[in-house]
C-alpha cells in the first residue's frame, strides 16, 4: 500500500488494526479479478481504504454497503457514539459524508461504489458473485446473521469471506461475529485460512 493511503487510513475514524488492514489489502488485491469486492459496514471508511487500495491495484471494484446511520453501538448514549458524526437535522447519525471524504482523500473515487442502504436490501438486488465479501456490520446476532445469510452464499468459488471482530474469549468482545464465522465453517462451504488478530478469513470451496 502507498504511504499516502496508509496515512489516510490512519487518520480515519474507525476500528481496525493495521495488521488486519494490511491483510484486507492483500486479500482484496489477490481476489479482485474474481469479482467485485464487497464491504458490508463501511462507517467512515477506514477499512475501505485498505480493501479499496487492494481492489484498485488489480483494476477491480469495491462496493461499500452501509446505511450510514451507525450500528447499535454507535447510537447516542452507547459506548462507541461519536457526536461528530451525528446529524442534528436528521436527528440520526450520518457517516456518508465522512466516507466520501475518505474515499476522495485515498484517491479511490474511480474504484469505489457507495451503496447507501441496508445489507439486506443491497443483497436483494445483488446478482454478481463477489470475489470477496468483508463483513464488518452490526454486532447484534440478528444483524450478523443477516449479513452472513445475505452475502456468504454469493461469494464466488475460490473467493474470500472475511469477518471482523472475532473474539474467542467472550470477556473480550461480542460473540455475534465469531458465531457467524463458526456457522460458515460448519456449513462445509468454506476452508479456514489464518486469522489475523480479530480478522477471520475463509475461502469459498
Ligand atoms: Mg469491526
mmCIF file of C-alpha atoms and ligand atoms in Angstrom:
data_model
loop_
_atom_site.group_PDB
_atom_site.id
_atom_site.type_symbol
_atom_site.label_atom_id
_atom_site.label_comp_id
_atom_site.label_asym_id
_atom_site.label_seq_id
_atom_site.Cartn_x
_atom_site.Cartn_y
_atom_site.Cartn_z
ATOM 1 C CA UNK A 1 0.000 0.000 0.000
ATOM 2 C CA UNK A 2 1.176 3.512 -0.686
ATOM 3 C CA UNK A 3 2.347 5.612 2.262
ATOM 4 C CA UNK A 4 -0.288 8.213 1.297
ATOM 5 C CA UNK A 5 -3.120 5.682 1.522
ATOM 6 C CA UNK A 6 -1.779 4.349 4.833
ATOM 7 C CA UNK A 7 -1.843 7.902 6.162
ATOM 8 C CA UNK A 8 -5.456 8.384 5.102
ATOM 9 C CA UNK A 9 -6.436 5.126 6.803
ATOM 10 C CA UNK A 10 -4.559 6.023 9.982
ATOM 11 C CA UNK A 11 -6.268 9.417 10.177
ATOM 12 C CA UNK A 12 -9.741 7.996 9.549
ATOM 13 C CA UNK A 13 -12.226 7.351 12.347
ATOM 14 C CA UNK A 14 -12.886 3.676 12.890
ATOM 15 C CA UNK A 15 -11.901 0.457 14.491
ATOM 16 C CA UNK A 16 -9.341 -1.568 12.545
ATOM 17 C CA UNK A 17 -5.875 -2.755 13.449
ATOM 18 C CA UNK A 18 -3.048 -2.032 10.987
ATOM 19 C CA UNK A 19 -2.170 -5.733 10.519
ATOM 20 C CA UNK A 20 -5.824 -6.513 9.849
ATOM 21 C CA UNK A 21 -5.943 -3.677 7.350
ATOM 22 C CA UNK A 22 -2.844 -4.878 5.511
ATOM 23 C CA UNK A 23 -4.306 -8.391 5.364
ATOM 24 C CA UNK A 24 -7.520 -6.960 3.868
ATOM 25 C CA UNK A 25 -5.461 -5.036 1.317
ATOM 26 C CA UNK A 26 -3.636 -8.201 0.182
ATOM 27 C CA UNK A 27 -6.847 -10.269 0.083
ATOM 28 C CA UNK A 28 -8.654 -7.653 -1.998
ATOM 29 C CA UNK A 29 -5.690 -7.261 -4.349
ATOM 30 C CA UNK A 30 -5.437 -11.030 -4.860
ATOM 31 C CA UNK A 31 -9.158 -11.714 -5.381
ATOM 32 C CA UNK A 32 -10.485 -8.636 -7.182
ATOM 33 C CA UNK A 33 -10.007 -10.394 -10.537
ATOM 34 C CA UNK A 34 -12.664 -12.952 -9.473
ATOM 35 C CA UNK A 35 -15.389 -10.371 -8.918
ATOM 36 C CA UNK A 36 -16.196 -7.155 -7.078
ATOM 37 C CA UNK A 37 -15.034 -6.691 -3.503
ATOM 38 C CA UNK A 38 -17.998 -6.051 -1.204
ATOM 39 C CA UNK A 39 -17.590 -4.376 2.159
ATOM 40 C CA UNK A 40 -20.599 -4.663 4.458
ATOM 41 C CA UNK A 41 -20.351 -1.893 7.054
ATOM 42 C CA UNK A 42 -18.023 0.905 5.955
ATOM 43 C CA UNK A 43 -18.695 3.560 8.644
ATOM 44 C CA UNK A 44 -16.231 6.380 7.843
ATOM 45 C CA UNK A 45 -14.075 4.310 5.502
ATOM 46 C CA UNK A 46 -11.027 3.201 7.458
ATOM 47 C CA UNK A 47 -11.220 -0.390 6.183
ATOM 48 C CA UNK A 48 -12.482 0.856 2.806
ATOM 49 C CA UNK A 49 -9.062 2.432 2.212
ATOM 50 C CA UNK A 50 -7.358 -0.949 2.617
ATOM 51 C CA UNK A 51 -9.783 -3.060 0.573
ATOM 52 C CA UNK A 52 -10.231 -0.283 -1.972
ATOM 53 C CA UNK A 53 -6.481 0.131 -2.447
ATOM 54 C CA UNK A 54 -6.225 -3.633 -2.936
ATOM 55 C CA UNK A 55 -9.041 -3.645 -5.481
ATOM 56 C CA UNK A 56 -7.506 -0.719 -7.339
ATOM 57 C CA UNK A 57 -4.102 -2.428 -7.505
ATOM 58 C CA UNK A 58 -5.765 -5.212 -9.524
ATOM 59 C CA UNK A 59 -8.015 -2.976 -11.585
ATOM 60 C CA UNK A 60 -11.041 -4.153 -9.606
ATOM 61 C CA UNK A 61 -14.063 -2.575 -7.939
ATOM 62 C CA UNK A 62 -15.016 -2.045 -4.317
ATOM 63 C CA UNK A 63 -18.658 -1.710 -3.294
ATOM 64 C CA UNK A 64 -19.178 -0.142 0.137
ATOM 65 C CA UNK A 65 -22.553 -1.175 1.579
ATOM 66 C CA UNK A 66 -23.733 0.898 4.542
ATOM 67 C CA UNK A 67 -26.940 2.702 5.541
ATOM 68 C CA UNK A 68 -24.697 5.217 7.306
ATOM 69 C CA UNK A 69 -26.996 5.547 10.310
ATOM 70 C CA UNK A 70 -24.498 3.734 12.512
ATOM 71 C CA UNK A 71 -24.794 0.369 14.174
ATOM 72 C CA UNK A 72 -26.286 -0.241 17.589
ATOM 73 C CA UNK A 73 -23.034 0.589 19.399
ATOM 74 C CA UNK A 74 -22.718 3.968 17.633
ATOM 75 C CA UNK A 75 -26.062 5.403 18.699
ATOM 76 C CA UNK A 76 -26.418 8.236 21.189
ATOM 77 C CA UNK A 77 -25.676 7.096 24.713
ATOM 78 C CA UNK A 78 -23.844 3.975 23.517
ATOM 79 C CA UNK A 79 -20.192 3.063 24.021
ATOM 80 C CA UNK A 80 -18.959 3.964 20.530
ATOM 81 C CA UNK A 81 -21.063 7.067 19.900
ATOM 82 C CA UNK A 82 -19.152 9.909 18.245
ATOM 83 C CA UNK A 83 -21.018 13.234 18.309
ATOM 84 C CA UNK A 84 -19.041 14.408 15.258
ATOM 85 C CA UNK A 85 -20.938 12.004 13.011
ATOM 86 C CA UNK A 86 -24.358 12.944 14.379
ATOM 87 C CA UNK A 87 -26.597 14.961 12.039
ATOM 88 C CA UNK A 88 -28.764 17.223 14.222
ATOM 89 C CA UNK A 89 -31.206 17.982 11.374
ATOM 90 C CA UNK A 90 -31.831 14.312 10.699
ATOM 91 C CA UNK A 91 -31.550 13.542 14.419
ATOM 92 C CA UNK A 92 -29.592 10.492 13.327
ATOM 93 C CA UNK A 93 -26.048 9.528 12.562
ATOM 94 C CA UNK A 94 -24.789 10.233 9.075
ATOM 95 C CA UNK A 95 -21.375 8.810 8.251
ATOM 96 C CA UNK A 96 -21.784 9.083 4.472
ATOM 97 C CA UNK A 97 -20.027 12.490 4.199
ATOM 98 C CA UNK A 98 -17.126 11.041 6.168
ATOM 99 C CA UNK A 99 -16.877 8.023 3.883
ATOM 100 C CA UNK A 100 -16.973 10.188 0.762
ATOM 101 C CA UNK A 101 -14.232 12.355 2.191
ATOM 102 C CA UNK A 102 -12.092 9.311 2.989
ATOM 103 C CA UNK A 103 -12.621 7.816 -0.479
ATOM 104 C CA UNK A 104 -11.639 11.113 -2.104
ATOM 105 C CA UNK A 105 -8.527 11.527 0.032
ATOM 106 C CA UNK A 106 -7.468 7.930 -0.698
ATOM 107 C CA UNK A 107 -7.957 8.555 -4.446
ATOM 108 C CA UNK A 108 -10.468 5.737 -4.678
ATOM 109 C CA UNK A 109 -13.337 7.594 -6.361
ATOM 110 C CA UNK A 110 -12.803 5.587 -9.568
ATOM 111 C CA UNK A 111 -12.639 2.297 -7.652
ATOM 112 C CA UNK A 112 -15.355 2.520 -5.007
ATOM 113 C CA UNK A 113 -19.124 2.446 -5.474
ATOM 114 C CA UNK A 114 -21.006 3.643 -2.407
ATOM 115 C CA UNK A 115 -24.247 1.782 -1.889
ATOM 116 C CA UNK A 116 -26.321 3.567 0.740
ATOM 117 C CA UNK A 117 -28.812 1.066 2.091
ATOM 118 C CA UNK A 118 -29.053 -1.860 4.461
ATOM 119 C CA UNK A 119 -27.088 -5.020 3.870
ATOM 120 C CA UNK A 120 -30.319 -6.959 3.287
ATOM 121 C CA UNK A 121 -31.721 -4.546 0.706
ATOM 122 C CA UNK A 122 -28.415 -4.382 -1.150
ATOM 123 C CA UNK A 123 -28.286 -8.190 -1.213
ATOM 124 C CA UNK A 124 -31.826 -8.362 -2.632
ATOM 125 C CA UNK A 125 -30.751 -6.681 -5.866
ATOM 126 C CA UNK A 126 -27.219 -8.088 -5.992
ATOM 127 C CA UNK A 127 -26.583 -10.792 -8.596
ATOM 128 C CA UNK A 128 -22.822 -10.676 -9.341
ATOM 129 C CA UNK A 129 -20.725 -13.233 -7.428
ATOM 130 C CA UNK A 130 -18.229 -11.197 -5.370
ATOM 131 C CA UNK A 131 -14.548 -12.092 -5.364
ATOM 132 C CA UNK A 132 -14.534 -11.178 -1.694
ATOM 133 C CA UNK A 133 -17.027 -10.138 0.959
ATOM 134 C CA UNK A 134 -15.845 -8.401 4.114
ATOM 135 C CA UNK A 135 -18.456 -8.412 6.880
ATOM 136 C CA UNK A 136 -17.993 -5.663 9.468
ATOM 137 C CA UNK A 137 -21.562 -4.554 10.074
ATOM 138 C CA UNK A 138 -23.874 -4.598 13.074
ATOM 139 C CA UNK A 139 -22.793 -6.645 16.056
ATOM 140 C CA UNK A 140 -26.131 -7.931 17.276
ATOM 141 C CA UNK A 141 -26.685 -11.592 16.488
ATOM 142 C CA UNK A 142 -29.618 -10.708 14.234
ATOM 143 C CA UNK A 143 -27.520 -8.203 12.262
ATOM 144 C CA UNK A 144 -24.579 -10.584 11.935
ATOM 145 C CA UNK A 145 -26.810 -13.493 10.926
ATOM 146 C CA UNK A 146 -28.494 -11.307 8.307
ATOM 147 C CA UNK A 147 -25.150 -10.253 6.847
ATOM 148 C CA UNK A 148 -23.979 -13.857 6.769
ATOM 149 C CA UNK A 149 -27.164 -15.237 5.226
ATOM 150 C CA UNK A 150 -27.366 -12.453 2.646
ATOM 151 C CA UNK A 151 -23.761 -12.468 1.477
ATOM 152 C CA UNK A 152 -21.937 -15.729 2.222
ATOM 153 C CA UNK A 153 -23.875 -17.683 -0.445
ATOM 154 C CA UNK A 154 -22.964 -15.069 -3.065
ATOM 155 C CA UNK A 155 -19.169 -15.372 -2.755
ATOM 156 C CA UNK A 156 -17.661 -16.885 -5.906
ATOM 157 C CA UNK A 157 -15.923 -20.259 -5.680
ATOM 158 C CA UNK A 158 -12.307 -19.553 -4.726
ATOM 159 C CA UNK A 159 -13.317 -16.176 -3.322
ATOM 160 C CA UNK A 160 -12.940 -14.866 0.216
ATOM 161 C CA UNK A 161 -15.325 -14.321 3.122
ATOM 162 C CA UNK A 162 -13.629 -12.159 5.756
ATOM 163 C CA UNK A 163 -15.297 -11.384 9.081
ATOM 164 C CA UNK A 164 -14.126 -8.717 11.514
ATOM 165 C CA UNK A 165 -14.194 -8.718 15.323
ATOM 166 C CA UNK A 166 -13.726 -12.372 16.208
ATOM 167 C CA UNK A 167 -13.323 -12.787 19.954
ATOM 168 C CA UNK A 168 -12.914 -16.427 21.030
ATOM 169 C CA UNK A 169 -13.000 -15.211 24.658
ATOM 170 C CA UNK A 170 -16.458 -13.729 25.385
ATOM 171 C CA UNK A 171 -14.900 -11.458 28.030
ATOM 172 C CA UNK A 172 -13.056 -9.613 25.262
ATOM 173 C CA UNK A 173 -15.912 -8.870 22.898
ATOM 174 C CA UNK A 174 -19.334 -9.695 21.498
ATOM 175 C CA UNK A 175 -19.881 -13.165 20.084
ATOM 176 C CA UNK A 176 -22.031 -12.453 17.038
ATOM 177 C CA UNK A 177 -19.137 -12.173 14.543
ATOM 178 C CA UNK A 178 -17.425 -15.355 15.724
ATOM 179 C CA UNK A 179 -20.768 -17.135 15.735
ATOM 180 C CA UNK A 180 -21.230 -16.466 12.020
ATOM 181 C CA UNK A 181 -17.600 -17.438 11.394
ATOM 182 C CA UNK A 182 -18.368 -20.786 13.039
ATOM 183 C CA UNK A 183 -21.575 -21.064 11.022
ATOM 184 C CA UNK A 184 -19.587 -20.602 7.835
ATOM 185 C CA UNK A 185 -17.143 -23.329 8.841
ATOM 186 C CA UNK A 186 -19.948 -25.674 9.877
ATOM 187 C CA UNK A 187 -21.661 -25.150 6.523
ATOM 188 C CA UNK A 188 -18.839 -27.034 4.834
ATOM 189 C CA UNK A 189 -18.761 -24.388 2.103
ATOM 190 C CA UNK A 190 -15.551 -22.698 3.277
ATOM 191 C CA UNK A 191 -11.950 -23.541 4.103
ATOM 192 C CA UNK A 192 -10.295 -21.766 7.010
ATOM 193 C CA UNK A 193 -7.320 -19.502 6.279
ATOM 194 C CA UNK A 194 -5.105 -17.998 9.000
ATOM 195 C CA UNK A 195 -6.843 -15.479 11.280
ATOM 196 C CA UNK A 196 -5.098 -12.106 11.679
ATOM 197 C CA UNK A 197 -5.797 -10.774 15.168
ATOM 198 C CA UNK A 198 -9.624 -10.435 15.152
ATOM 199 C CA UNK A 199 -9.978 -10.840 11.376
ATOM 200 C CA UNK A 200 -11.297 -14.237 10.302
ATOM 201 C CA UNK A 201 -10.579 -15.339 6.729
ATOM 202 C CA UNK A 202 -12.373 -18.127 4.856
ATOM 203 C CA UNK A 203 -12.114 -19.347 1.281
ATOM 204 C CA UNK A 204 -15.224 -20.484 -0.588
ATOM 205 C CA UNK A 205 -14.890 -24.035 -1.906
HETATM 206 MG MG1 LIG B 1 -15.264 -4.131 13.109
#
